[in-house]
GROMACS .gro file of C-alpha atoms in nm:
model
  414
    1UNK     CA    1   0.497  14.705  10.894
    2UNK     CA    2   0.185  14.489  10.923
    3UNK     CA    3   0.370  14.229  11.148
    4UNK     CA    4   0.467  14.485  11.346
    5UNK     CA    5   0.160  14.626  11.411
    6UNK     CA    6   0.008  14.316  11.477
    7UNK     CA    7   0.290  14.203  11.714
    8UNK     CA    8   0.236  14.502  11.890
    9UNK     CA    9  -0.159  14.495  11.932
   10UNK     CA   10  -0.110  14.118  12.064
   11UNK     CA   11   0.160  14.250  12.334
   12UNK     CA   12  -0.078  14.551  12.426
   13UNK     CA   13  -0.367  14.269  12.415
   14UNK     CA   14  -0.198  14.053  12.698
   15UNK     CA   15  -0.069  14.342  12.901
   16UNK     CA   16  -0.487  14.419  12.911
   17UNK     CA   17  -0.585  14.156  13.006
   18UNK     CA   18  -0.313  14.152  13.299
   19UNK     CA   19  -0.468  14.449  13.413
   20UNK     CA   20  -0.809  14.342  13.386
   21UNK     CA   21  -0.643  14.059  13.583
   22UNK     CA   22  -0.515  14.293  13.800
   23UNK     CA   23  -0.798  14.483  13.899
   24UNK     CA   24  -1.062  14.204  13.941
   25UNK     CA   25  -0.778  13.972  14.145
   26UNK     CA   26  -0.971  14.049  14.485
   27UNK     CA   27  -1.322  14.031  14.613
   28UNK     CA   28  -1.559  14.249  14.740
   29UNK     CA   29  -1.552  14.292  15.129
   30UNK     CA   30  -1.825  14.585  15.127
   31UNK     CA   31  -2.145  14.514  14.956
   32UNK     CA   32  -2.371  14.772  14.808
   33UNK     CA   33  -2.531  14.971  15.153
   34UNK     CA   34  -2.912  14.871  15.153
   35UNK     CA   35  -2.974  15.241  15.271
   36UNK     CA   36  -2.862  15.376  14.921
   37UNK     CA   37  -3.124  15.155  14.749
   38UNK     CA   38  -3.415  15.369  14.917
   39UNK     CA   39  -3.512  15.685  14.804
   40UNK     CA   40  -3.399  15.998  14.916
   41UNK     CA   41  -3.647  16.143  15.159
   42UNK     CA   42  -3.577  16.482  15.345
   43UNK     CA   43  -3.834  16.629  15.561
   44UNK     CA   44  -4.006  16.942  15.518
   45UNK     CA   45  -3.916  17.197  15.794
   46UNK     CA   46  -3.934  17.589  15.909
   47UNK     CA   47  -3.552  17.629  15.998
   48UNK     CA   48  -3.583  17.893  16.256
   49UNK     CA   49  -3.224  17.838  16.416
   50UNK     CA   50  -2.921  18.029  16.415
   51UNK     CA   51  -2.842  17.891  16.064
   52UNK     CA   52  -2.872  17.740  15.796
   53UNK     CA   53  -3.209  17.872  15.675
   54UNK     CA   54  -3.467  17.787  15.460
   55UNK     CA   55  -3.347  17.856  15.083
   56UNK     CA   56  -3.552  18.101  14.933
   57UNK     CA   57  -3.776  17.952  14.623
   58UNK     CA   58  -3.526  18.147  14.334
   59UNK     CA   59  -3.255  18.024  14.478
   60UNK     CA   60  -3.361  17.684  14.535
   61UNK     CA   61  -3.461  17.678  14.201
   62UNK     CA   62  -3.095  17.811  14.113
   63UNK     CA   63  -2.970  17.451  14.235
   64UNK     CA   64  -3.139  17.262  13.950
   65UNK     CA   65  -2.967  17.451  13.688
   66UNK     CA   66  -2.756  17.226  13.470
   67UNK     CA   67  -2.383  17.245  13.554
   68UNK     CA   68  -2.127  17.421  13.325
   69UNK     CA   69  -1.715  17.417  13.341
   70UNK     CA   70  -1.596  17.642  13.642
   71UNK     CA   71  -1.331  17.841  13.391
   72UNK     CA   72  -1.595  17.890  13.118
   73UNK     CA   73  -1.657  18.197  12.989
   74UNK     CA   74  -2.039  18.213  13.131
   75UNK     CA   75  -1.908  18.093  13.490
   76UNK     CA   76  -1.655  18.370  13.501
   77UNK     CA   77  -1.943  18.605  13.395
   78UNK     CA   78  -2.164  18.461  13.683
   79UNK     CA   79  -1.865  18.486  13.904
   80UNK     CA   80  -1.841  18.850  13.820
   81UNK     CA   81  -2.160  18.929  13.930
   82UNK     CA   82  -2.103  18.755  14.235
   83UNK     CA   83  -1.819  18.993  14.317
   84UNK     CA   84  -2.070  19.289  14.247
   85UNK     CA   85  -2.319  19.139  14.473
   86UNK     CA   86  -2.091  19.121  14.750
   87UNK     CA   87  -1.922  19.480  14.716
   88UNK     CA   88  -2.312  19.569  14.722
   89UNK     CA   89  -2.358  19.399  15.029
   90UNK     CA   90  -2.055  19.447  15.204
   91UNK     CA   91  -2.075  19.821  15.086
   92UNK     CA   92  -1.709  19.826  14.967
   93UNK     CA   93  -1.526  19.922  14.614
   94UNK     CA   94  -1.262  19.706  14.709
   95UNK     CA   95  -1.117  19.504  14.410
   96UNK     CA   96  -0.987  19.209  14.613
   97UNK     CA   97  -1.369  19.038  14.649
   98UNK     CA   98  -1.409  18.721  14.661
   99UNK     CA   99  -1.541  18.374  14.718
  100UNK     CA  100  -1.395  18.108  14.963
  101UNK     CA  101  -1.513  17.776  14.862
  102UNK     CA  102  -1.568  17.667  15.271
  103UNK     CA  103  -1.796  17.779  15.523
  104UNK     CA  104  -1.730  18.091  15.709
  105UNK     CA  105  -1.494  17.885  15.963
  106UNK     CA  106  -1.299  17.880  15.588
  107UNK     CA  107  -1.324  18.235  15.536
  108UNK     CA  108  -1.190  18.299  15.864
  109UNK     CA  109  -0.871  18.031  15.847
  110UNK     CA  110  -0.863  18.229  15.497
  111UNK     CA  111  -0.801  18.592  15.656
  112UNK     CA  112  -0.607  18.446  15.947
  113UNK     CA  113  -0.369  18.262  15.727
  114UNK     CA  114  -0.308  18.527  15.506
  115UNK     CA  115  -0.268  18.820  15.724
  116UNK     CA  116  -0.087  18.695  15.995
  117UNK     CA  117   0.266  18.541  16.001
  118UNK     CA  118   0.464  18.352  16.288
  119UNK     CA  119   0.517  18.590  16.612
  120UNK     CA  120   0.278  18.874  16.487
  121UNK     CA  121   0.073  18.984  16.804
  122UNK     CA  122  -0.327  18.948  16.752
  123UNK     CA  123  -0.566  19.097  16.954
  124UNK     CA  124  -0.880  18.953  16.977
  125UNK     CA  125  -1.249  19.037  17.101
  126UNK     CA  126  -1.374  18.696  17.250
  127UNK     CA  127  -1.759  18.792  17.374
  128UNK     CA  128  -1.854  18.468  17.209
  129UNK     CA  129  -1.700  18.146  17.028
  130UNK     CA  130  -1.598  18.314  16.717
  131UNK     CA  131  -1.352  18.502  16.870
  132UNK     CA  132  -1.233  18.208  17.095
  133UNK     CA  133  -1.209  18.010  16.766
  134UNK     CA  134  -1.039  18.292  16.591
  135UNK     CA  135  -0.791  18.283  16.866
  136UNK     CA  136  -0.731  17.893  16.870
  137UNK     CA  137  -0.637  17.951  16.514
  138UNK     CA  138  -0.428  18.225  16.551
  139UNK     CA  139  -0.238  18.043  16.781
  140UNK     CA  140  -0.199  17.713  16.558
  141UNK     CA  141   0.004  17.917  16.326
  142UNK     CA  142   0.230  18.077  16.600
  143UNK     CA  143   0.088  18.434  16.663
  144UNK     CA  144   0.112  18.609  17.010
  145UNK     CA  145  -0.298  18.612  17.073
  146UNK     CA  146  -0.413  18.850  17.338
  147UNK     CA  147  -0.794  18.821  17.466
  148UNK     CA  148  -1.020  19.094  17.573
  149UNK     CA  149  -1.241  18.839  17.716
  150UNK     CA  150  -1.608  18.957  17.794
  151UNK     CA  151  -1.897  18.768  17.947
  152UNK     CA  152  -2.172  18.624  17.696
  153UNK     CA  153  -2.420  18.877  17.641
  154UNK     CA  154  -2.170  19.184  17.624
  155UNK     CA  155  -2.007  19.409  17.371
  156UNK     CA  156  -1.635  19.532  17.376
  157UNK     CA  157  -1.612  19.921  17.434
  158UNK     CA  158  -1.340  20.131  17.252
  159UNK     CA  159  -1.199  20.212  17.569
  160UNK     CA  160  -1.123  19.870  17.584
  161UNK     CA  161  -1.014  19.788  17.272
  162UNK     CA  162  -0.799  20.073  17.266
  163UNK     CA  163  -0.598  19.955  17.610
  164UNK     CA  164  -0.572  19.659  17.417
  165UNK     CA  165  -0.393  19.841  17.130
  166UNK     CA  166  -0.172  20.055  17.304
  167UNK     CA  167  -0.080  19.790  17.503
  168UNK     CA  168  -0.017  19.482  17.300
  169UNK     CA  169   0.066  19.658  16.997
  170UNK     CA  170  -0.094  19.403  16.760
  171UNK     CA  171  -0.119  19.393  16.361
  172UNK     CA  172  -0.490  19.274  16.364
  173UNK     CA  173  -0.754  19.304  16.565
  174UNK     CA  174  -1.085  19.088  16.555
  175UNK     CA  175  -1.416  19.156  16.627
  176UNK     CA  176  -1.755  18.924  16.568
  177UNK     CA  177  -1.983  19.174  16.409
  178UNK     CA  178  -2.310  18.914  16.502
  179UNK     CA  179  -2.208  18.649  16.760
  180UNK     CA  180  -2.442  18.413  16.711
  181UNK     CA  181  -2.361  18.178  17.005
  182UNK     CA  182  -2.456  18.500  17.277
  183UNK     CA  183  -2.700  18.623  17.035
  184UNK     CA  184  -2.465  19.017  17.065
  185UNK     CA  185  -2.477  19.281  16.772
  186UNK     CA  186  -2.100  19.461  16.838
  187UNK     CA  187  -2.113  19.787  16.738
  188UNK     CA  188  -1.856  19.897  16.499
  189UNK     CA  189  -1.835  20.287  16.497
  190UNK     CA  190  -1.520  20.395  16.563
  191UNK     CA  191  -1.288  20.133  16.541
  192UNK     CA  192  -1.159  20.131  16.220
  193UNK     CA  193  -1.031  20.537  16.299
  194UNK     CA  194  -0.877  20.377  16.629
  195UNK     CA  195  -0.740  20.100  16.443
  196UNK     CA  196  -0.593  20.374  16.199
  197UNK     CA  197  -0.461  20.505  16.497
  198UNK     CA  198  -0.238  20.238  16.576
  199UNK     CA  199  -0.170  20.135  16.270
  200UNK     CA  200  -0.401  19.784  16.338
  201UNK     CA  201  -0.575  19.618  16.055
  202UNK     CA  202  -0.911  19.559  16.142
  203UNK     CA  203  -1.063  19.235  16.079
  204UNK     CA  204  -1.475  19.202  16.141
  205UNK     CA  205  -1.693  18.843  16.127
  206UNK     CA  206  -2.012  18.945  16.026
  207UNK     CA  207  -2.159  18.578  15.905
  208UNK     CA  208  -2.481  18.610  16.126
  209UNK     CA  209  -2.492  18.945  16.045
  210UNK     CA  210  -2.461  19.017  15.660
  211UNK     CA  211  -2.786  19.178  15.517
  212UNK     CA  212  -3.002  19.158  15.867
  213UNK     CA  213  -2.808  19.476  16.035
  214UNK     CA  214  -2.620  19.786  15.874
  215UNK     CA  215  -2.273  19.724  15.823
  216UNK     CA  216  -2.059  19.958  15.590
  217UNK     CA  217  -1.711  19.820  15.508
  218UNK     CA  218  -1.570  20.160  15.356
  219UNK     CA  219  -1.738  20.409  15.583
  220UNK     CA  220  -1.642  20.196  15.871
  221UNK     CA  221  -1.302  20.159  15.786
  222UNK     CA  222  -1.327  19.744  15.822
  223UNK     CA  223  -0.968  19.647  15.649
  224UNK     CA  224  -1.103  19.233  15.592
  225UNK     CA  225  -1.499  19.105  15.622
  226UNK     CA  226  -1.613  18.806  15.573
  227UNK     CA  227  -1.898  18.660  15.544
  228UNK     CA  228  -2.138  18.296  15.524
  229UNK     CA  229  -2.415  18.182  15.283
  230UNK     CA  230  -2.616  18.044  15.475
  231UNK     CA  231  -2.818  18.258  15.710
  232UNK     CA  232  -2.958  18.571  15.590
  233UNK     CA  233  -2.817  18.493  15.228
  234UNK     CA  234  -3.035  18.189  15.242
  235UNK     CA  235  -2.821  17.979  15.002
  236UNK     CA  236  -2.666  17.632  15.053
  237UNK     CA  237  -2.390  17.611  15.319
  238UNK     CA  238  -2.055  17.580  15.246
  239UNK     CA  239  -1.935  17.908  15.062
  240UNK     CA  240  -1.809  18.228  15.191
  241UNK     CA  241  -1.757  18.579  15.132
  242UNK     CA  242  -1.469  18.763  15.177
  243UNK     CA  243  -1.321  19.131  15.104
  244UNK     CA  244  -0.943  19.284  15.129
  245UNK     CA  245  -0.865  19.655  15.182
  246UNK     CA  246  -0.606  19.772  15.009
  247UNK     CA  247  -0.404  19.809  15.324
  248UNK     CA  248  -0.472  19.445  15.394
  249UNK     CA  249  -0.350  19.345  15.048
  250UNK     CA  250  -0.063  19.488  15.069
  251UNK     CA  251   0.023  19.340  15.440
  252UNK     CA  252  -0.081  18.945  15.253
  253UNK     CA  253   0.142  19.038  14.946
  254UNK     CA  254   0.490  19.177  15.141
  255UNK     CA  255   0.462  18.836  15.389
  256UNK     CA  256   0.811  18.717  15.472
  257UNK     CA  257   0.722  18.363  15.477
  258UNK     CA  258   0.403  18.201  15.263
  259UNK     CA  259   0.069  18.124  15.408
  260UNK     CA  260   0.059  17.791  15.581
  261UNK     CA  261  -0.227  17.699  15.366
  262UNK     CA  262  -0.213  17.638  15.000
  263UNK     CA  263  -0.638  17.620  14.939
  264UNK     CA  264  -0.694  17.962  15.117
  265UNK     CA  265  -0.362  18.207  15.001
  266UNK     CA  266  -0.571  18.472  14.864
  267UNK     CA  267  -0.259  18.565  14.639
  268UNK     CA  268  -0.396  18.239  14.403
  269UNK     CA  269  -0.728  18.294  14.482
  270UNK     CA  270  -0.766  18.657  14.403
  271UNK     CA  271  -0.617  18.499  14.045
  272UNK     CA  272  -0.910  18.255  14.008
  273UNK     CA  273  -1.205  18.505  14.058
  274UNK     CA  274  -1.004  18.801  13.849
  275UNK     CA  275  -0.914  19.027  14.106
  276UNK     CA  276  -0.548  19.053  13.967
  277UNK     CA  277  -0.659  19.172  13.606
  278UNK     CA  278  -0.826  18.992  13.302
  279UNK     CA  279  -0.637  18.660  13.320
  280UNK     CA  280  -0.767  18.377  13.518
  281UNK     CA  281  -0.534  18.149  13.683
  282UNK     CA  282  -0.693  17.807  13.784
  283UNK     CA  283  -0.686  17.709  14.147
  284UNK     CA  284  -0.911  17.467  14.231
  285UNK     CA  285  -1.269  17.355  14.086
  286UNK     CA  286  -1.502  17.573  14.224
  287UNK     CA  287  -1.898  17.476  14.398
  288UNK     CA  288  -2.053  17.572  14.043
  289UNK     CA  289  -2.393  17.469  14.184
  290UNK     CA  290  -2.336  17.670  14.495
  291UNK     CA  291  -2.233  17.973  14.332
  292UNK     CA  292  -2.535  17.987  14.095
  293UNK     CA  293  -2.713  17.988  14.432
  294UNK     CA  294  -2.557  18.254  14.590
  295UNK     CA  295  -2.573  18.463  14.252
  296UNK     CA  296  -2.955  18.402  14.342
  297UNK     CA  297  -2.924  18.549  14.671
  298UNK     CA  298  -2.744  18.877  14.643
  299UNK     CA  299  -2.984  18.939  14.373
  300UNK     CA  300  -3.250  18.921  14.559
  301UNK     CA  301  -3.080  19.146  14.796
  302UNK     CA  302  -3.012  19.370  14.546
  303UNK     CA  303  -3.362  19.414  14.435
  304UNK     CA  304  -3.517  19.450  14.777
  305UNK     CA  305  -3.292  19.703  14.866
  306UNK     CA  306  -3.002  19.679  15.158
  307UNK     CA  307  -3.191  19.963  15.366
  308UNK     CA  308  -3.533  19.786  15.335
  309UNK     CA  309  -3.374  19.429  15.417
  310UNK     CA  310  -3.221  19.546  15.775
  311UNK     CA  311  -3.518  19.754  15.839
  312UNK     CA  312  -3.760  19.396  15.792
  313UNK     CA  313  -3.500  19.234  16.001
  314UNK     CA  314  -3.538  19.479  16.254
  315UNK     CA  315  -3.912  19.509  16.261
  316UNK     CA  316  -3.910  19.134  16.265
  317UNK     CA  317  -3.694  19.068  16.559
  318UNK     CA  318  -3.896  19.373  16.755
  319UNK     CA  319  -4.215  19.165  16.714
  320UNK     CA  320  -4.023  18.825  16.813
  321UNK     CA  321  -3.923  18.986  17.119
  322UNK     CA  322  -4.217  19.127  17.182
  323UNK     CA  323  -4.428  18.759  17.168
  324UNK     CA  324  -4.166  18.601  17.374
  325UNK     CA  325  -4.215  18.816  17.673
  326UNK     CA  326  -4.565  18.798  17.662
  327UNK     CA  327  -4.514  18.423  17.719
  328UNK     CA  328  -4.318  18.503  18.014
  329UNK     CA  329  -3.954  18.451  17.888
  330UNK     CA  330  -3.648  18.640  17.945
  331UNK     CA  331  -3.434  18.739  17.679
  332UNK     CA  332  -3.074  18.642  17.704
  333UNK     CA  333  -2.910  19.000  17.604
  334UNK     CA  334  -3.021  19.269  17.872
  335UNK     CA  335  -2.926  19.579  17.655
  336UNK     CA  336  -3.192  19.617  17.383
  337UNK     CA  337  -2.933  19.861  17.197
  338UNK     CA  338  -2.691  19.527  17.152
  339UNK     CA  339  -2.913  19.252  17.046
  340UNK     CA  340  -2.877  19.068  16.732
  341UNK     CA  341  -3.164  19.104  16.489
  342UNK     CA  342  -3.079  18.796  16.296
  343UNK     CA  343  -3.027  18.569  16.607
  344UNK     CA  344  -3.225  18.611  16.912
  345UNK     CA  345  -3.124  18.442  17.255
  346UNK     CA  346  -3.369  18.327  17.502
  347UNK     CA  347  -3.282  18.203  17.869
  348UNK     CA  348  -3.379  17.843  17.897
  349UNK     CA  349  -3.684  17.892  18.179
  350UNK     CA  350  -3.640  17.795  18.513
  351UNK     CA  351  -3.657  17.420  18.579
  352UNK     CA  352  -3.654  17.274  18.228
  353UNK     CA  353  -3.422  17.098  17.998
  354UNK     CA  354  -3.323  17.309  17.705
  355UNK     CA  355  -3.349  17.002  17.478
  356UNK     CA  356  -3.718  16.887  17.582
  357UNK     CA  357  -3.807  17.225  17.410
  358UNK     CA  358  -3.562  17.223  17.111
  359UNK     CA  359  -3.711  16.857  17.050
  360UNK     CA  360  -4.073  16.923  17.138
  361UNK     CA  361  -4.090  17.214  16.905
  362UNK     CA  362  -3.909  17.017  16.612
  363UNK     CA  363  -4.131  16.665  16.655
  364UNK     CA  364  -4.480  16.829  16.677
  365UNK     CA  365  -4.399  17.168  16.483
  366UNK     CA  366  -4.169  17.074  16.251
  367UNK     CA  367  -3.924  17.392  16.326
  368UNK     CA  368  -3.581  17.391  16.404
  369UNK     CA  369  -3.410  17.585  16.692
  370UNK     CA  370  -3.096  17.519  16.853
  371UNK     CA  371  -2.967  17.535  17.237
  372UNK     CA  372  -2.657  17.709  17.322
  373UNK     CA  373  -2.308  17.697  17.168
  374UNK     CA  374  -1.977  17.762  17.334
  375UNK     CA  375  -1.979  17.994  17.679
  376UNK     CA  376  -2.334  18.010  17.614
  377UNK     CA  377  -2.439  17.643  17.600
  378UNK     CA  378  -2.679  17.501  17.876
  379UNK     CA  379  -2.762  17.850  17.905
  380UNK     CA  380  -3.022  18.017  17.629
  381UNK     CA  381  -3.254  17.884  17.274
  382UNK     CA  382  -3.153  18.047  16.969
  383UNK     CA  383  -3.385  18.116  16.743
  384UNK     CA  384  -3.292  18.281  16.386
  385UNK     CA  385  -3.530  18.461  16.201
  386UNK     CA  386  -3.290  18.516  15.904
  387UNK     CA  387  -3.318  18.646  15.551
  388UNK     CA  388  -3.634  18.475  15.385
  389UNK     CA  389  -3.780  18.380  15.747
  390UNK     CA  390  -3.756  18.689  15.878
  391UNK     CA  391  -4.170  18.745  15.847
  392UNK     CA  392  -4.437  18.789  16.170
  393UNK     CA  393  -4.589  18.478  16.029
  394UNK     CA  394  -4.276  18.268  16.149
  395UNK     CA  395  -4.261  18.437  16.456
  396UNK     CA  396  -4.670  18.360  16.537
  397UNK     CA  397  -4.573  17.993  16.426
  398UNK     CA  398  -4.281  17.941  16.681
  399UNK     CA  399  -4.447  18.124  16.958
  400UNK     CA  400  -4.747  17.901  16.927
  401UNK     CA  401  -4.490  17.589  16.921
  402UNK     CA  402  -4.335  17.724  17.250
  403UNK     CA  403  -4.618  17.771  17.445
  404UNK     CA  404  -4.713  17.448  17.388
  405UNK     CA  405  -4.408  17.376  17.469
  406UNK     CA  406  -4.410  17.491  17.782
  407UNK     CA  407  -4.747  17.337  17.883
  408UNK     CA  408  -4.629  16.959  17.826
  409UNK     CA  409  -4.233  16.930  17.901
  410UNK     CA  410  -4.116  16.837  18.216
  411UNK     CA  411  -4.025  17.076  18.467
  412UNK     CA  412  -3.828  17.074  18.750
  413UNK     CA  413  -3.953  17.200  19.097
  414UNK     CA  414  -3.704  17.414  19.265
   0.00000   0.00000   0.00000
């Protein structure tokens, strides 16, 4: 038995030393980058774009918590009162409530995939880029996508959404609750009894939206929302929150063929996060670190109150508005009764370069806005005052940046 052994731990010894062999048989053709050697070094800023936004100082805090296994018993617990947050904040009792680990563009490919199969017709509201990138995925996966196509800076009526309907018969219609790219809030009253109607799930993006302006899944009869982390949440990008109606479980559950993506079908995911009973099914490894984050967040929500965090919003955005015209600029969005309180858009002034201000405003003020985006770029500033920046200190800060601004850029005689 001995000489066996030993016979045995000299062939295992050879065959290691092959693959020691093995593995150190070429050289190096990329050295260690010089860059990596330096300390990280991130500059302080006011983010005052359309998103992401500055974290708030519990939930940055939240991101230095030591990590933990994303099937232990603690994470689930943490992951339950994620789900509560969101039904808090999306103002549902649905059970299907989850987390997407992916941006919003995630959550949307996630509700997309799910909910509509090969030759289903989709209607679509495209008064911005969310619902022209709603529709370019739509069409990837071989729906029939019909546009209701509205200039930037409008909303879609009911009378038009219902021609829509009755005339293109679809099984999902989108709207963008907040389109951040036009800086439009879309009212929703109404459509999810019209939807009813014509037997159309409805389907609502409200990731610029969530927690800045009244939105009431249930009441509103809103079949899937979904939602992003990053702007008025103020947690890390790269998460997303998204709800099912039981109607809309039932349409992902009887599919005919299976969703064309494996890391969004919500039948596996609804699994992971315990929306199909006590057991937990693993699916993937979940953003612990994120997640701790976002638990952060919707706390914070939750003890400032829904009502009183849309009513700061909107006092917020008033006095942003308000500033800006008394420096002599237009606002993007004629109807007051439409305008995004999260995300405000500004017509770039006559004879200047949108990006002299952008940059002029970041290198001397340290604050981030943005240009354009989509049918709206070379056109308007965006300017976020979302979540944890939503104060008339920020708004004093930016104003002062723009009017300085406008003294030293270049501009253009006409």
């Amino acid at each position: 038995m001995f000489r066996m052994l030993t016979k045995t731990s000299v062939t295992l010894g050879s065959r290691a030393a092959g693959w020691v062999r093995t593995m150190g048989s070429h050289q190096l053709l990329v050295p260690p980058p010089e860059t990596l050697s330096k300390p990280l070094s991130v500059p302080k800023r006011l983010l005052l774009g359309p998103g992401p936004s500055n974290l708030a100082p519990r939930v940055l805090a939240a991101g230095g918590l030591r990590l933990i296994g994303h099937m232990q018993k603690e994470m689930l617990q943490i992951m339950d009162e994620i789900k509560e947050g969101i039904q808090y904040v999306f103002q549902t009792r649905n059970p299907l409530t989850l987390v997407v680990s992916g941006s919003g563009h995630c959550a949307m490919e996630t509700a997309l995939f799910n909910l509509l199969e090969p030759g289903d017709s989709f209607l679509v509201g495209a008064n911005g880029i969310w619902g022209m990138r709603a529709a370019e995925m739509a069409e990837r996966i071989g729906a029939r996508v019909h546009q209701i196509i509205k200039e930037p800076g409008e909303h879609l009526t009911l009378k038009e959404v219902e021609e829509g309907l009755a005339r293109h018969k679809p099984v999902l219609l989108f709207l963008t609750h907040g389109e951040s790219s036009t800086g439009v809030m879309q009212p929703l009253d109404g459509f999810g009894e019209l939807c009813r109607r014509y037997q159309c799930l409805l389907l609502v993006d409200s990731v610029a939206s969530l927690g800045g302006v009244p939105i009431y899944m249930d009441q509103q009869g809103i079949d899937i929302l979904y939602s992003g982390s990053q702007k008025v949440l103020n947690a890390p990008p790269g998460i997303s929150l998204i709800s099912f109606s039981d109607k809309a479980k039932h349409k992902v559950y009887t599919r005919k063929t299976k969703p064309v993506s494996f890391y969004t079908d919500i039948t596996y995911l609804a699994k992971l996060w315990g929306c199909e009973g006590k057991t937990r099914v693993v699916h993937h490894t979940t953003p612990v670190i994120s997640l701790y984050c976002l638990r952060e967040s919707l706390a914070l929500i939750s003890e400032q109150g829904l009502e009183n965090c849309w009513q700061r919003h909107r006092k917020a955005a008033a006095y942003l508005h308000k500033r800006l015209q008394e420096l002599g600029l237009q606002l993007f969005v004629k109807d007051p009764a439409i305008r995004l309180p999260t995300i405000t858009t500004v017509t770039v002034p006559a004879g200047y370069n949108w990006r002299d201000i952008v940059s002029y405003v970041l290198n001397n003020f340290n604050i981030e806005i943005a240009g354009g985006l989509g049918p709206s770029e070379e056109k308007v500033l965006r300017i976020g005052l979302l979540g944890y920046n939503a104060t008339t200190e920020n708004v004093d800060l930016l104003v002062t940046a723009l009017k300085e601004a406008l003294k030293h850029c270049p501009k253009n005689k006409l």
